[in-house]
Amino acid sequence: QVQLVESGGGLVQRGGSLRLSCAASGTGFSMNRMGWYRQAPGLQRELVARITRGGGTNYADSVRGRFTISRDNAKNTVYLEMNNLKPEDTAVYYCNADAVTGWGTFFNYWGQGTQVTVSS
């Protein structure tokens, strides 16, 4: 019942910036924790950053200080501002969200992913 749609990926040079957006849509749910994960070729998917509904954040050590996660609860949208991008940031970035019903039941959803490529 929930769909996550990412946007904002693309090709950027080393040191550049991108902002990813993930818009959640659906009925009967509210978005609780939302986050960004990434998966580089040959590697497992890893957490990049996540944010609670109240704004609490966690970051992977590799991106802390360079990336900023934020959200607009009114728009059911989570953002990832990526600065000083490095080639090792190249990956498919996936939006993830915990959607909760009025009864407190959680469902976890994934977006389709958006490619971020940082040239060297």
GROMACS .gro file of C-alpha atoms in nm:
model
  120
    1GLN     CA    1   0.000   0.000   0.000
    2VAL     CA    2   0.305   0.225   0.012
    3GLN     CA    3   0.522   0.328  -0.278
    4LEU     CA    4   0.860   0.496  -0.249
    5VAL     CA    5   0.993   0.683  -0.548
    6GLU     CA    6   1.349   0.811  -0.552
    7SER     CA    7   1.481   1.089  -0.768
    8GLY     CA    8   1.790   1.303  -0.798
    9GLY     CA    9   2.052   1.049  -0.887
   10GLY     CA   10   2.292   1.099  -1.170
   11LEU     CA   11   2.649   1.151  -1.272
   12VAL     CA   12   2.863   1.396  -1.082
   13GLN     CA   13   3.232   1.473  -1.068
   14ARG     CA   14   3.449   1.407  -0.767
   15GLY     CA   15   3.382   1.674  -0.508
   16GLY     CA   16   3.041   1.755  -0.644
   17SER     CA   17   2.703   1.746  -0.478
   18LEU     CA   18   2.368   1.583  -0.534
   19ARG     CA   19   2.041   1.583  -0.351
   20LEU     CA   20   1.830   1.271  -0.352
   21SER     CA   21   1.461   1.278  -0.282
   22CYS     CA   22   1.225   1.000  -0.189
   23ALA     CA   23   0.853   1.058  -0.190
   24ALA     CA   24   0.629   0.813  -0.010
   25SER     CA   25   0.269   0.764  -0.107
   26GLY     CA   26  -0.003   0.540   0.021
   27THR     CA   27  -0.318   0.525   0.225
   28GLY     CA   28  -0.374   0.399   0.574
   29PHE     CA   29  -0.014   0.448   0.679
   30SER     CA   30   0.211   0.709   0.825
   31MET     CA   31   0.585   0.710   0.768
   32ASN     CA   32   0.794   0.643   1.071
   33ARG     CA   33   1.166   0.591   1.030
   34MET     CA   34   1.300   0.656   0.682
   35GLY     CA   35   1.644   0.607   0.547
   36TRP     CA   36   1.884   0.571   0.262
   37TYR     CA   37   2.085   0.263   0.178
   38ARG     CA   38   2.325   0.200  -0.104
   39GLN     CA   39   2.464  -0.094  -0.288
   40ALA     CA   40   2.778  -0.077  -0.495
   41PRO     CA   41   2.864  -0.343  -0.755
   42GLY     CA   42   2.989  -0.656  -0.587
   43LEU     CA   43   2.909  -0.530  -0.238
   44GLN     CA   44   2.622  -0.580  -0.001
   45ARG     CA   45   2.366  -0.315   0.068
   46GLU     CA   46   2.465  -0.084   0.348
   47LEU     CA   47   2.302   0.183   0.554
   48VAL     CA   48   2.391   0.536   0.454
   49ALA     CA   49   2.168   0.741   0.679
   50ARG     CA   50   1.835   0.719   0.852
   51ILE     CA   51   1.604   0.959   1.023
   52THR     CA   52   1.321   0.915   1.268
   53ARG     CA   53   0.989   1.088   1.239
   54GLY     CA   54   1.104   1.331   1.505
   55GLY     CA   55   1.429   1.411   1.326
   56GLY     CA   56   1.682   1.193   1.500
   57THR     CA   57   1.956   1.082   1.263
   58ASN     CA   58   2.219   0.816   1.216
   59TYR     CA   59   2.495   0.810   0.957
   60ALA     CA   60   2.742   0.562   0.828
   61ASP     CA   61   3.093   0.655   0.931
   62SER     CA   62   3.194   0.684   0.567
   63VAL     CA   63   2.949   0.965   0.498
   64ARG     CA   64   2.926   1.146   0.828
   65GLY     CA   65   3.011   1.510   0.780
   66ARG     CA   66   2.948   1.497   0.406
   67PHE     CA   67   2.589   1.377   0.381
   68THR     CA   68   2.282   1.518   0.549
   69ILE     CA   69   1.949   1.341   0.575
   70SER     CA   70   1.632   1.538   0.631
   71ARG     CA   71   1.261   1.494   0.589
   72ASP     CA   72   0.946   1.687   0.526
   73ASN     CA   73   0.671   1.503   0.707
   74ALA     CA   74   0.398   1.709   0.545
   75LYS     CA   75   0.517   1.588   0.205
   76ASN     CA   76   0.611   1.237   0.319
   77THR     CA   77   0.947   1.296   0.164
   78VAL     CA   78   1.298   1.220   0.280
   79TYR     CA   79   1.607   1.383   0.134
   80LEU     CA   80   1.973   1.305   0.123
   81GLU     CA   81   2.206   1.596   0.060
   82MET     CA   82   2.538   1.460  -0.057
   83ASN     CA   83   2.841   1.687  -0.061
   84ASN     CA   84   3.205   1.633  -0.146
   85LEU     CA   85   3.118   1.318  -0.332
   86LYS     CA   86   3.385   1.057  -0.386
   87PRO     CA   87   3.412   0.777  -0.641
   88GLU     CA   88   3.357   0.527  -0.361
   89ASP     CA   89   3.012   0.679  -0.314
   90THR     CA   90   2.913   0.534  -0.649
   91ALA     CA   91   2.622   0.299  -0.592
   92VAL     CA   92   2.254   0.248  -0.635
   93TYR     CA   93   2.086   0.439  -0.358
   94TYR     CA   94   1.766   0.298  -0.215
   95CYS     CA   95   1.505   0.469  -0.009
   96ASN     CA   96   1.364   0.272   0.280
   97ALA     CA   97   1.073   0.347   0.507
   98ASP     CA   98   0.886   0.199   0.796
   99ALA     CA   99   0.517   0.260   0.746
  100VAL     CA  100   0.294   0.223   1.048
  101THR     CA  101  -0.079   0.166   1.063
  102GLY     CA  102  -0.311   0.315   1.317
  103TRP     CA  103  -0.284  -0.008   1.513
  104GLY     CA  104   0.091   0.024   1.541
  105THR     CA  105   0.177  -0.243   1.286
  106PHE     CA  106   0.493  -0.174   1.090
  107PHE     CA  107   0.562  -0.253   0.727
  108ASN     CA  108   0.896  -0.194   0.564
  109TYR     CA  109   0.920  -0.071   0.207
  110TRP     CA  110   1.196  -0.015  -0.044
  111GLY     CA  111   1.217   0.216  -0.338
  112GLN     CA  112   1.339   0.102  -0.676
  113GLY     CA  113   1.674   0.272  -0.639
  114THR     CA  114   1.848   0.557  -0.811
  115GLN     CA  115   2.197   0.543  -0.955
  116VAL     CA  116   2.463   0.777  -0.825
  117THR     CA  117   2.789   0.776  -1.016
  118VAL     CA  118   3.086   0.983  -0.910
  119SER     CA  119   3.355   1.016  -1.172
  120SER     CA  120   3.721   1.025  -1.085
   0.00000   0.00000   0.00000
